[in-house]
Short mmCIF file of C-alpha atoms in Angstrom, two decimals:
data_model
loop_
_atom_site.label_atom_id
_atom_site.label_comp_id
_atom_site.label_asym_id
_atom_site.label_seq_id
_atom_site.Cartn_x
_atom_site.Cartn_y
_atom_site.Cartn_z
CA MET O 1 24.26 -3.20 43.57
CA SER O 2 22.42 0.02 43.02
CA ILE O 3 18.72 0.40 42.87
CA GLY O 4 18.15 1.70 39.36
CA THR O 5 15.28 4.00 38.60
CA ALA O 6 12.69 2.91 36.15
CA ASP O 7 13.20 4.73 32.91
CA CYS O 8 9.99 6.61 32.25
CA HIS O 9 11.27 9.66 30.44
CA ARG O 10 12.32 7.93 27.29
CA ASP O 11 12.43 9.92 24.09
CA VAL O 12 9.96 8.56 21.62
CA ILE O 13 10.80 11.00 18.88
CA SER O 14 13.77 13.30 18.83
CA VAL O 15 14.25 15.75 16.03
CA GLU O 16 17.63 17.47 15.99
CA SER O 17 18.20 20.58 13.90
CA VAL O 18 16.32 19.18 10.97
CA SER O 19 15.98 21.18 7.79
CA PHE O 20 14.07 20.32 4.68
CA SER O 21 14.12 22.08 1.38
CA TYR O 22 12.17 21.27 -1.71
CA GLN O 23 13.34 22.59 -5.05
CA GLN O 24 15.67 25.13 -3.43
CA LYS O 25 12.83 26.39 -1.23
CA ASN O 26 13.29 26.07 2.48
CA VAL O 27 10.26 24.37 3.95
CA LEU O 28 11.73 23.75 7.37
CA SER O 29 14.96 25.10 8.73
CA ASN O 30 16.72 23.96 11.82
CA VAL O 31 13.79 22.47 13.71
CA SER O 32 14.43 20.59 16.94
CA PHE O 33 11.99 19.04 19.34
CA ASN O 34 11.52 16.02 21.53
CA VAL O 35 8.52 13.89 22.19
CA LYS O 36 8.62 11.97 25.45
CA GLU O 37 6.76 8.83 26.24
CA ARG O 38 3.03 9.35 26.77
CA ASP O 39 3.11 12.98 25.69
CA PHE O 40 0.33 14.34 23.58
CA ILE O 41 1.78 16.78 21.09
CA GLY O 42 -0.41 18.98 18.95
CA LEU O 43 1.37 20.45 15.97
CA ILE O 44 -0.19 23.65 14.65
CA GLY O 45 0.91 25.91 11.87
CA THR O 46 -0.37 27.90 8.93
CA ASN O 47 -0.68 26.31 5.53
CA GLY O 48 2.76 25.66 4.13
CA ALA O 49 4.42 25.82 7.54
CA GLY O 50 5.68 22.29 6.98
CA LYS O 51 3.50 20.32 9.40
CA THR O 52 2.82 17.46 7.04
CA THR O 53 6.42 17.54 5.83
CA MET O 54 7.55 17.14 9.43
CA LEU O 55 5.26 14.16 9.98
CA ARG O 56 6.29 12.55 6.72
CA MET O 57 9.93 12.83 7.72
CA ILE O 58 9.20 11.25 11.07
CA VAL O 59 7.54 8.24 9.48
CA GLY O 60 10.34 7.96 6.94
CA LEU O 61 8.43 8.95 3.81
CA LEU O 62 10.73 11.93 3.31
CA LYS O 63 14.40 12.36 4.09
CA PRO O 64 15.52 15.52 5.86
CA THR O 65 17.96 17.65 3.89
CA SER O 66 20.04 17.95 7.03
CA GLY O 67 19.76 17.07 10.71
CA GLU O 68 18.76 13.85 12.38
CA ILE O 69 15.56 12.18 13.48
CA ARG O 70 15.53 9.39 16.02
CA ILE O 71 12.59 7.19 16.83
CA PHE O 72 12.63 5.22 20.06
CA GLY O 73 16.28 6.20 20.26
CA GLU O 74 17.25 4.83 16.87
CA PRO O 75 18.22 6.82 13.78
CA ILE O 76 15.33 6.57 11.38
CA SER O 77 17.34 4.88 8.63
CA GLN O 78 18.04 1.97 10.97
CA PHE O 79 14.65 1.85 12.60
CA LYS O 80 12.93 -1.48 12.00
CA GLU O 81 10.05 -1.84 14.42
CA TRP O 82 7.50 0.00 12.32
CA ASN O 83 4.68 -1.93 13.93
CA ARG O 84 5.24 0.18 17.06
CA ILE O 85 4.01 3.18 15.10
CA GLY O 86 0.46 3.79 14.01
CA TYR O 87 0.13 6.35 11.25
CA VAL O 88 -3.13 7.85 10.08
CA PRO O 89 -2.44 9.91 6.97
CA GLN O 90 -4.41 12.90 5.85
CA LYS O 91 -7.70 11.72 4.47
CA ASN O 92 -6.88 10.66 0.97
CA ALA O 93 -9.22 10.59 -1.95
CA LEU O 94 -10.20 6.96 -1.77
CA ASN O 95 -11.45 5.38 -4.94
CA PRO O 96 -15.02 4.43 -3.98
CA LEU O 97 -14.90 1.40 -6.26
CA PHE O 98 -11.82 -0.11 -4.63
CA PRO O 99 -12.79 -3.68 -3.81
CA ALA O 100 -11.85 -4.04 -0.17
CA THR O 101 -13.92 -4.55 2.92
CA VAL O 102 -13.40 -2.65 6.14
CA LYS O 103 -12.08 -5.83 7.68
CA GLU O 104 -9.50 -6.30 4.95
CA VAL O 105 -8.33 -2.72 5.32
CA VAL O 106 -7.91 -3.05 9.09
CA LEU O 107 -6.13 -6.39 8.77
CA SER O 108 -3.70 -4.84 6.30
CA GLY O 109 -2.24 -2.97 9.29
CA LEU O 110 -0.66 -6.26 10.32
CA VAL O 111 1.18 -6.65 7.06
CA GLY O 112 4.67 -5.80 8.28
CA LYS O 113 4.65 -8.92 10.40
CA ARG O 114 3.43 -11.33 7.76
CA LYS O 115 6.00 -13.39 5.95
CA TRP O 116 4.09 -16.18 4.38
CA PHE O 117 0.81 -16.42 2.57
CA GLY O 118 -2.02 -17.88 4.48
CA ALA O 119 -5.35 -17.03 5.91
CA HIS O 120 -5.15 -14.65 8.81
CA SER O 121 -4.99 -16.44 12.10
CA ARG O 122 -7.78 -16.51 14.66
CA GLU O 123 -5.70 -14.08 16.69
CA ASP O 124 -5.50 -11.63 13.78
CA TYR O 125 -9.27 -11.63 13.44
CA ASN O 126 -9.69 -11.07 17.15
CA LYS O 127 -7.30 -8.12 17.00
CA CYS O 128 -9.24 -6.76 14.06
CA ASP O 129 -12.55 -7.10 15.90
CA ASP O 130 -11.08 -5.41 18.96
CA ALA O 131 -9.77 -2.48 16.93
CA LEU O 132 -13.10 -2.05 15.15
CA MET O 133 -14.96 -2.30 18.44
CA ALA O 134 -12.71 0.32 20.03
CA MET O 135 -13.61 2.68 17.20
CA GLY O 136 -17.27 1.80 17.39
CA VAL O 137 -17.47 0.64 13.79
CA GLU O 138 -17.71 -3.13 14.34
CA ASP O 139 -21.04 -3.30 12.50
CA LEU O 140 -19.37 -2.02 9.33
CA ALA O 141 -16.77 -4.79 9.16
CA ASP O 142 -18.05 -6.38 5.95
CA LYS O 143 -19.00 -3.19 4.13
CA ARG O 144 -16.90 -2.00 1.22
CA ILE O 145 -14.62 0.80 2.36
CA GLY O 146 -15.85 3.10 -0.42
CA GLN O 147 -19.44 2.98 0.83
CA LEU O 148 -18.56 4.55 4.18
CA SER O 149 -18.84 8.21 5.08
CA GLY O 150 -15.71 10.28 5.64
CA GLY O 151 -15.98 10.04 9.41
CA GLN O 152 -16.47 6.29 9.31
CA GLN O 153 -13.51 5.86 6.95
CA GLN O 154 -11.32 7.86 9.29
CA ARG O 155 -12.30 5.58 12.17
CA VAL O 156 -11.46 2.58 10.05
CA PHE O 157 -8.01 4.02 9.30
CA LEU O 158 -7.53 4.70 12.98
CA ALA O 159 -8.53 1.10 13.69
CA ARG O 160 -5.93 -0.04 11.17
CA ALA O 161 -3.30 2.06 12.94
CA LEU O 162 -4.34 0.58 16.29
CA ILE O 163 -4.38 -3.09 15.33
CA ASN O 164 -0.68 -3.47 16.17
CA ASN O 165 -1.24 -1.88 19.55
CA PRO O 166 1.35 0.81 18.75
CA SER O 167 3.14 2.86 21.36
CA LEU O 168 3.24 5.92 19.11
CA LEU O 169 0.27 7.20 17.14
CA ILE O 170 0.82 9.82 14.45
CA LEU O 171 -2.22 11.58 13.06
CA ASP O 172 -2.19 14.03 10.18
CA GLU O 173 -5.27 16.26 10.32
CA PRO O 174 -7.52 13.34 11.11
CA THR O 175 -10.73 15.33 10.97
CA VAL O 176 -10.43 17.33 7.77
CA GLY O 177 -13.67 17.18 5.82
CA ILE O 178 -15.68 15.67 8.65
CA ASP O 179 -18.70 17.36 10.21
CA HIS O 180 -18.40 19.04 13.57
CA GLU O 181 -20.31 16.47 15.57
CA THR O 182 -18.24 13.58 14.26
CA GLN O 183 -15.08 15.57 14.95
CA GLU O 184 -16.09 15.98 18.57
CA SER O 185 -16.62 12.29 19.12
CA PHE O 186 -13.40 11.50 17.27
CA PHE O 187 -11.39 13.76 19.58
CA HIS O 188 -13.21 12.38 22.56
CA MET O 189 -12.07 8.92 21.54
CA ILE O 190 -8.47 10.06 21.07
CA LYS O 191 -8.38 11.81 24.44
CA HIS O 192 -9.75 8.71 26.06
CA MET O 193 -7.03 6.60 24.45
CA HIS O 194 -4.38 9.04 25.61
CA GLN O 195 -5.59 8.97 29.19
CA HIS O 196 -6.14 5.27 29.52
CA HIS O 197 -3.57 3.62 27.29
CA ASN O 198 0.15 3.71 27.28
CA MET O 199 0.39 5.65 24.06
CA THR O 200 2.23 8.68 22.76
CA PHE O 201 0.43 11.01 20.37
CA LEU O 202 1.64 13.36 17.70
CA MET O 203 -1.17 15.08 15.89
CA VAL O 204 -1.34 17.77 13.26
CA SER O 205 -4.61 19.62 13.44
CA HIS O 206 -6.41 22.74 12.34
CA ASP O 207 -8.87 22.53 15.18
CA MET O 208 -7.59 25.15 17.63
CA GLU O 209 -10.59 24.64 19.86
CA MET O 210 -9.72 21.03 20.50
CA ILE O 211 -6.00 21.63 20.75
CA LYS O 212 -6.30 24.48 23.22
CA GLY O 213 -9.02 22.73 25.16
CA TYR O 214 -6.86 19.68 25.77
CA LEU O 215 -3.29 20.88 25.43
CA GLY O 216 -3.42 24.36 26.92
CA GLU O 217 -3.82 27.89 25.62
CA GLN O 218 -0.19 28.60 24.78
CA PRO O 219 2.22 26.59 22.67
CA ALA O 220 4.95 24.98 24.74
CA SER O 221 7.50 25.74 22.07
CA THR O 222 7.77 27.08 18.55
CA ALA O 223 10.09 26.43 15.68
CA GLY O 224 9.78 28.65 12.66
CA LYS O 225 6.10 28.66 11.79
CA LEU O 226 5.40 25.48 13.72
CA ASN O 227 3.77 25.62 17.14
CA PHE O 228 3.94 22.72 19.53
CA TYR O 229 1.24 22.28 22.14
CA ILE O 230 2.07 19.62 24.70
CA ARG O 231 0.24 17.74 27.39
CA HIS O 232 2.26 15.39 29.54
CA SER O 233 0.15 12.53 30.69
CA HIS O 234 0.32 12.07 34.49
CA GLU O 235 3.98 11.72 33.77
CA THR O 236 5.39 12.73 37.13
CA GLN O 237 2.93 10.66 39.05
CA ASP O 238 3.62 7.71 36.81
CA CYS O 239 7.30 8.05 37.34
CA VAL O 240 6.92 8.02 41.10
CA GLU O 241 4.74 4.95 40.88
CA GLN O 242 7.04 3.19 38.49
CA ASN O 243 10.08 3.95 40.59
CA LEU O 244 8.30 2.75 43.67
CA ALA O 245 7.27 -0.47 41.99
CA HIS O 246 10.80 -0.92 40.76
CA SER O 247 12.32 -0.42 44.22
CA LEU O 248 9.81 -2.77 45.80
CA LYS O 249 10.60 -5.46 43.30
CA HIS O 250 14.29 -4.98 43.96
CA LEU O 251 13.77 -5.15 47.70
CA ARG O 252 11.73 -8.33 47.43
CA ALA O 253 14.42 -9.92 45.32
CA GLN O 254 17.03 -8.99 47.89
CA MET O 255 14.97 -10.39 50.72
CA ALA O 256 14.38 -13.58 48.80
CA SER O 257 18.07 -14.07 48.14
CA ALA O 258 18.87 -13.27 51.77
CA LYS O 259 16.44 -15.99 52.86
CA GLU O 260 18.00 -18.49 50.50
CA GLY O 261 21.45 -17.53 51.80
CA LYS O 262 20.46 -18.66 55.29
CA MET H 1 -2.94 -20.92 -17.96
CA ILE H 2 -2.69 -17.33 -19.16
CA GLY H 3 -6.38 -17.14 -18.31
CA ILE H 4 -5.32 -17.28 -14.67
CA THR H 5 -2.07 -15.37 -14.52
CA ALA H 6 -2.79 -12.40 -16.75
CA PRO H 7 -5.93 -11.27 -14.92
CA LEU H 8 -4.30 -11.96 -11.56
CA ILE H 9 -1.50 -9.52 -12.30
CA GLY H 10 -3.91 -7.23 -14.10
CA ILE H 11 -6.04 -6.58 -11.03
CA PHE H 12 -3.07 -5.08 -9.20
CA LEU H 13 -2.17 -2.92 -12.17
CA VAL H 14 -5.72 -1.67 -12.60
CA LEU H 15 -6.18 -0.91 -8.92
CA ARG H 16 -2.93 1.03 -8.90
CA ARG H 17 -4.23 2.98 -11.89
CA LEU H 18 -1.54 1.55 -14.11
CA SER H 19 -3.77 -0.23 -16.61
CA MET H 20 -1.73 1.18 -19.44
CA ILE H 21 1.49 -0.37 -18.18
CA GLY H 22 0.40 -3.71 -19.62
CA ASP H 23 -0.16 -2.14 -22.99
CA THR H 24 3.24 -0.50 -22.91
CA LEU H 25 5.10 -3.62 -21.86
CA SER H 26 3.38 -5.66 -24.53
CA HIS H 27 4.54 -3.22 -27.19
CA ALA H 28 8.06 -3.54 -25.84
CA ALA H 29 7.64 -7.32 -26.05
CA ILE H 30 6.57 -7.02 -29.70
CA ALA H 31 9.81 -5.21 -30.42
CA GLY H 32 11.72 -7.94 -28.58
CA VAL H 33 9.99 -10.77 -30.42
CA ALA H 34 10.65 -9.03 -33.73
CA LEU H 35 14.32 -8.72 -32.88
CA GLY H 36 14.36 -12.41 -32.00
CA PHE H 37 13.15 -13.25 -35.48
CA VAL H 38 15.64 -10.95 -37.15
CA ILE H 39 18.44 -12.64 -35.25
CA GLY H 40 16.80 -15.94 -35.92
CA ASP H 41 16.22 -17.40 -32.49
CA PHE H 42 14.47 -17.22 -29.12
CA PRO H 43 11.69 -14.74 -29.90
CA ILE H 44 10.00 -15.32 -26.52
CA ILE H 45 13.23 -14.77 -24.62
CA PHE H 46 13.86 -11.52 -26.44
CA GLY H 47 10.29 -10.46 -25.82
CA LEU H 48 10.75 -11.12 -22.13
CA LEU H 49 14.04 -9.25 -22.09
CA PHE H 50 12.58 -6.23 -23.80
CA SER H 51 9.54 -6.01 -21.60
CA LEU H 52 11.75 -6.38 -18.52
CA LEU H 53 13.97 -3.57 -19.73
CA ALA H 54 10.89 -1.50 -20.45
CA SER H 55 9.48 -2.15 -17.00
CA PHE H 56 12.67 -0.95 -15.33
CA ALA H 57 12.75 2.09 -17.58
CA ILE H 58 9.15 2.85 -16.63
CA GLU H 59 9.91 2.63 -12.90
CA LYS H 60 12.85 4.99 -13.41
CA LEU H 61 10.81 7.47 -15.39
CA ARG H 62 7.93 7.15 -12.95
CA LYS H 63 10.20 8.49 -10.23
CA SER H 64 11.27 11.46 -12.34
CA TYR H 65 7.69 12.40 -13.23
CA LYS H 66 6.04 11.45 -9.99
CA SER H 67 2.56 12.83 -10.50
CA TYR H 68 2.48 12.09 -14.22
CA ALA H 69 3.05 8.36 -14.19
CA GLU H 70 1.32 7.88 -17.53
CA LEU H 71 3.90 10.09 -19.24
CA SER H 72 6.57 7.45 -18.73
CA LEU H 73 4.27 4.91 -20.36
CA ALA H 74 3.72 7.04 -23.43
CA ILE H 75 7.45 7.49 -23.91
CA ILE H 76 8.31 3.80 -23.60
CA MET H 77 5.35 2.73 -25.73
CA SER H 78 6.23 4.92 -28.70
CA GLY H 79 9.88 3.99 -28.33
CA SER H 80 9.00 0.31 -28.48
CA ILE H 81 6.79 0.67 -31.53
CA ALA H 82 9.55 2.61 -33.25
CA LEU H 83 11.99 -0.21 -32.52
CA ALA H 84 9.49 -2.86 -33.63
CA SER H 85 8.86 -1.09 -36.93
CA ILE H 86 12.59 -0.99 -37.63
CA PHE H 87 12.99 -4.69 -36.84
CA PHE H 88 10.00 -5.53 -39.03
CA THR H 89 11.59 -3.77 -41.98
CA LEU H 90 14.90 -5.46 -41.32
CA GLY H 91 13.20 -8.82 -41.21
CA ARG H 92 11.12 -8.43 -44.34
CA ASP H 93 13.53 -10.60 -46.33
CA LEU H 94 13.09 -13.36 -43.75
CA SER H 95 9.39 -13.54 -44.67
CA MET H 96 8.45 -12.22 -41.28
CA ASP H 97 4.78 -11.60 -40.80
CA ALA H 98 4.07 -8.56 -38.65
CA ASN H 99 0.47 -9.63 -38.25
CA SER H 100 1.37 -12.67 -36.23
CA PHE H 101 3.09 -10.60 -33.53
CA LEU H 102 0.31 -8.10 -33.34
CA PHE H 103 -2.61 -10.50 -33.31
CA GLY H 104 -1.21 -13.77 -32.05
CA PHE H 105 0.05 -16.92 -33.70
CA ILE H 106 -1.43 -19.69 -31.63
CA TYR H 107 -1.04 -22.33 -34.36
CA THR H 108 2.71 -22.14 -34.08
CA LEU H 109 2.85 -22.98 -30.36
CA THR H 110 5.67 -25.37 -29.57
CA ALA H 111 6.29 -27.68 -26.63
CA THR H 112 8.90 -25.24 -25.35
CA ASP H 113 6.34 -22.45 -25.35
CA LEU H 114 3.96 -24.58 -23.32
CA TRP H 115 6.66 -25.36 -20.79
CA ALA H 116 7.53 -21.68 -20.53
CA MET H 117 3.87 -20.88 -19.89
CA PHE H 118 3.65 -23.58 -17.27
CA ALA H 119 6.77 -22.33 -15.47
CA VAL H 120 5.61 -18.72 -15.51
CA THR H 121 2.16 -19.68 -14.26
CA VAL H 122 3.60 -21.59 -11.33
CA ALA H 123 6.02 -18.76 -10.53
CA VAL H 124 3.29 -16.12 -10.64
CA LEU H 125 0.96 -18.14 -8.44
CA ILE H 126 3.64 -18.75 -5.84
CA ILE H 127 4.90 -15.19 -5.74
CA VAL H 128 1.48 -13.55 -5.69
CA GLY H 129 0.27 -16.07 -3.14
CA ARG H 130 3.21 -15.49 -0.91
CA HIS H 131 2.97 -11.72 -1.02
CA LEU H 132 -0.78 -11.34 -1.25
CA HIS H 133 -1.14 -9.25 1.90
CA GLY H 134 1.76 -7.00 0.99
CA LEU H 135 0.49 -6.56 -2.54
CA PHE H 136 -2.92 -5.67 -1.21
CA LEU H 137 -1.57 -3.00 1.11
CA ILE H 138 0.70 -1.49 -1.50
CA THR H 139 -2.16 -1.38 -3.97
CA PHE H 140 -4.57 0.10 -1.49
CA ASP H 141 -2.29 2.63 0.15
CA GLU H 142 1.33 2.88 -0.93
CA GLU H 143 2.28 5.30 1.86
CA ALA H 144 0.84 3.16 4.60
CA ALA H 145 2.70 0.24 3.10
CA SER H 146 5.93 2.17 3.29
CA VAL H 147 5.28 3.29 6.88
CA SER H 148 4.57 -0.26 7.98
CA GLY H 149 8.04 -1.15 6.80
CA LEU H 150 7.23 -2.86 3.54
CA PRO H 151 9.98 -2.60 0.91
CA VAL H 152 7.85 -0.63 -1.52
CA SER H 153 10.35 -0.25 -4.35
CA TYR H 154 11.08 -3.97 -4.24
CA TYR H 155 7.38 -4.66 -4.59
CA ASN H 156 7.07 -2.24 -7.49
CA VAL H 157 9.87 -3.99 -9.32
CA MET H 158 8.26 -7.33 -8.53
CA ILE H 159 4.94 -6.27 -10.03
CA SER H 160 6.67 -4.98 -13.15
CA VAL H 161 8.73 -8.13 -13.60
CA LEU H 162 5.70 -10.37 -13.15
CA THR H 163 3.81 -8.28 -15.68
CA ALA H 164 6.64 -8.60 -18.17
CA LEU H 165 6.75 -12.36 -17.64
CA VAL H 166 3.03 -12.81 -18.13
CA ILE H 167 2.98 -10.65 -21.23
CA SER H 168 5.81 -12.44 -22.93
CA ILE H 169 4.13 -15.80 -22.53
CA SER H 170 0.70 -14.50 -23.53
CA ILE H 171 1.88 -12.77 -26.66
CA LYS H 172 1.88 -15.93 -28.75
CA ILE H 173 -1.74 -16.65 -27.98
CA VAL H 174 -3.51 -13.34 -27.98
CA GLY H 175 -0.98 -11.17 -29.75
CA GLY H 176 0.89 -8.09 -28.66
CA LEU H 177 -1.90 -5.62 -29.28
CA LEU H 178 -4.46 -7.61 -27.34
CA VAL H 179 -2.55 -8.74 -24.25
CA SER H 180 -3.60 -5.71 -22.27
CA ALA H 181 -7.25 -6.69 -22.70
CA LEU H 182 -6.52 -9.89 -20.84
CA LEU H 183 -4.91 -7.87 -18.07
CA THR H 184 -7.56 -5.22 -17.70
CA ILE H 185 -11.02 -6.46 -18.70
CA PRO H 186 -11.30 -9.18 -16.03
CA ALA H 187 -10.30 -6.54 -13.48
CA ALA H 188 -12.96 -4.23 -14.88
CA CYS H 189 -15.53 -7.01 -14.40
CA SER H 190 -14.43 -7.64 -10.84
CA LEU H 191 -14.70 -3.96 -9.91
CA LEU H 192 -18.37 -4.20 -10.77
CA LEU H 193 -19.00 -7.45 -8.93
CA ALA H 194 -16.70 -7.76 -5.96
CA ARG H 195 -17.27 -6.30 -2.52
CA SER H 196 -14.03 -7.53 -1.04
CA PHE H 197 -10.51 -7.93 -2.27
CA LYS H 198 -10.75 -11.69 -1.90
CA GLN H 199 -13.83 -11.76 -4.09
CA SER H 200 -12.18 -9.60 -6.71
CA ILE H 201 -9.21 -11.97 -6.93
CA ILE H 202 -11.55 -14.91 -7.38
CA THR H 203 -13.63 -13.03 -9.94
CA VAL H 204 -10.71 -12.05 -12.16
CA VAL H 205 -9.40 -15.58 -12.27
CA ILE H 206 -12.80 -17.08 -13.14
CA VAL H 207 -13.61 -14.43 -15.74
CA GLY H 208 -10.17 -14.68 -17.34
CA GLU H 209 -10.18 -18.46 -17.47
CA LEU H 210 -13.73 -18.69 -18.81
CA ALA H 211 -12.99 -16.17 -21.53
CA VAL H 212 -9.83 -17.90 -22.66
CA ILE H 213 -11.45 -21.34 -22.81
CA ALA H 214 -14.64 -20.10 -24.46
CA GLY H 215 -12.68 -17.91 -26.84
CA LEU H 216 -10.40 -20.74 -27.95
CA LEU H 217 -13.37 -23.09 -28.46
CA ILE H 218 -15.32 -20.58 -30.51
CA ALA H 219 -12.24 -19.67 -32.52
CA GLY H 220 -11.56 -23.35 -33.17
CA VAL H 221 -15.09 -24.14 -34.30
CA TRP H 222 -15.52 -21.17 -36.66
CA ASN H 223 -11.84 -20.88 -37.55
CA LEU H 224 -11.48 -17.34 -36.22
CA ALA H 225 -8.44 -15.51 -34.88
CA ALA H 226 -7.90 -16.84 -31.36
CA GLY H 227 -6.70 -13.64 -29.70
CA GLY H 228 -9.44 -11.48 -31.13
CA THR H 229 -12.12 -13.99 -30.16
CA ILE H 230 -10.89 -14.17 -26.57
CA VAL H 231 -10.94 -10.41 -26.25
CA LEU H 232 -14.43 -10.17 -27.74
CA VAL H 233 -15.68 -12.83 -25.32
CA LEU H 234 -14.19 -10.76 -22.49
CA ILE H 235 -15.94 -7.64 -23.66
CA ALA H 236 -19.20 -9.56 -24.05
CA MET H 237 -18.86 -10.75 -20.45
CA LEU H 238 -18.24 -7.21 -19.26
CA LEU H 239 -21.32 -5.96 -21.11
CA LEU H 240 -23.43 -8.78 -19.67
CA ILE H 241 -22.30 -7.87 -16.15
CA LEU H 242 -23.04 -4.19 -16.73
CA LEU H 243 -26.47 -5.07 -18.10
CA GLY H 244 -27.18 -7.47 -15.26
CA ARG H 245 -26.22 -4.88 -12.70
CA ASN H 246 -28.49 -2.29 -14.26
CA ILE H 247 -31.40 -4.70 -14.21
CA VAL H 248 -30.72 -5.66 -10.61
CA SER H 249 -30.46 -2.06 -9.47
CA ARG H 250 -33.68 -1.19 -11.34
CA VAL H 251 -35.57 -4.04 -9.73
CA ALA H 252 -34.18 -3.36 -6.28
#
């Protein structure tokens, strides 16, 4: 029996020579990159570089013209566990009259799991409260979504993405159209989540200041007009710890079985 | 019964900015009903068939003209009216009265029609009830719905089919030209009143049901056209709500 090592370098997203063209125009050609567990990837590029296109392909809203995308090791067409992914789209023009409360919007993040009509369970409401609390917008729960400011709405959408406790969070320019101060606190929150939760981040952003401040001055890799800034999160240390824990567990099991054998 | 189902489907259409889809499908249903009379049987079935066909055609066209969804509606609507006009002319010898399709012919309701209405009502309630959360998400944010793994195209077809069903049973009561009022005006009322999605669902059902009952009573007492009266009651309710809101906001 061999002592296996804990697998802590899993690929969360792998993009292999993906190209995308739209009406005979090449938007992306031959892009490859990997996102490992607990990485924080910042995706930067000029307008029209294909950042949003890349994200939309990763979440399955667009199909690559060629190449392959795998999520958690599975080809995207076969991927089923969408509740492991939280996606916060670019701020969309929300109809201010839309009759939905903040709570209803956040609860809608659970929809993939629901099969049958019924009131949400106690557990659902608790999850919703937790997500709202984590974003600091719990006092807005019963407000209509259209009455909120842009920054508040963005927090609500982040709360919706978080309600499933996803292992991968994909953010598309989460702070566009939000004032500087709110942006700061939003990034602060995201950094905190990255450092303290077992979550992988992929974020498109215009905010070079934030990206460079957290992910380093130079892009780790480039592909066409896309620049990838990466921060690995205590990965090596984690791996050592995980391997150690794994070996210890194995050892204990062996000792236990040896005892029983006597 | 149509006081419940039509507004219930209507709210989803309105919120998805597809108010006109109801109008289009009802015109297709008029063509179908007309064909039914020319052939001599099953006008409601033909109406249903036509509006189903139209709803699939709309979904197809909607994909080809993604950002101009209303274009597909205009095409199908004019196509349907063209068909209806041809069927009307064909049926003139059969003493077919175009008016009754356009404005309703409640006094010719048969037991079969009532059963059809009952069946459709039950089906709509079950399906909408069962998929309420999914329908909400798809209405609120179609992309998020797709990312959370919801079968979006299946839902779109479902909404279209339900709309077609509701229209073809409502057509006998309010008439082809007025069905869309029953779909949209209750939703318009609820947008003014409701804070939450739950409230808006409750509002549309109450408004729709009240209007249908009140409209039928008034029409019965003064011997007016049923469909037209229902629609006018709906509009009166909308105006009252607008007025009430203005007064409230002025006082507050």
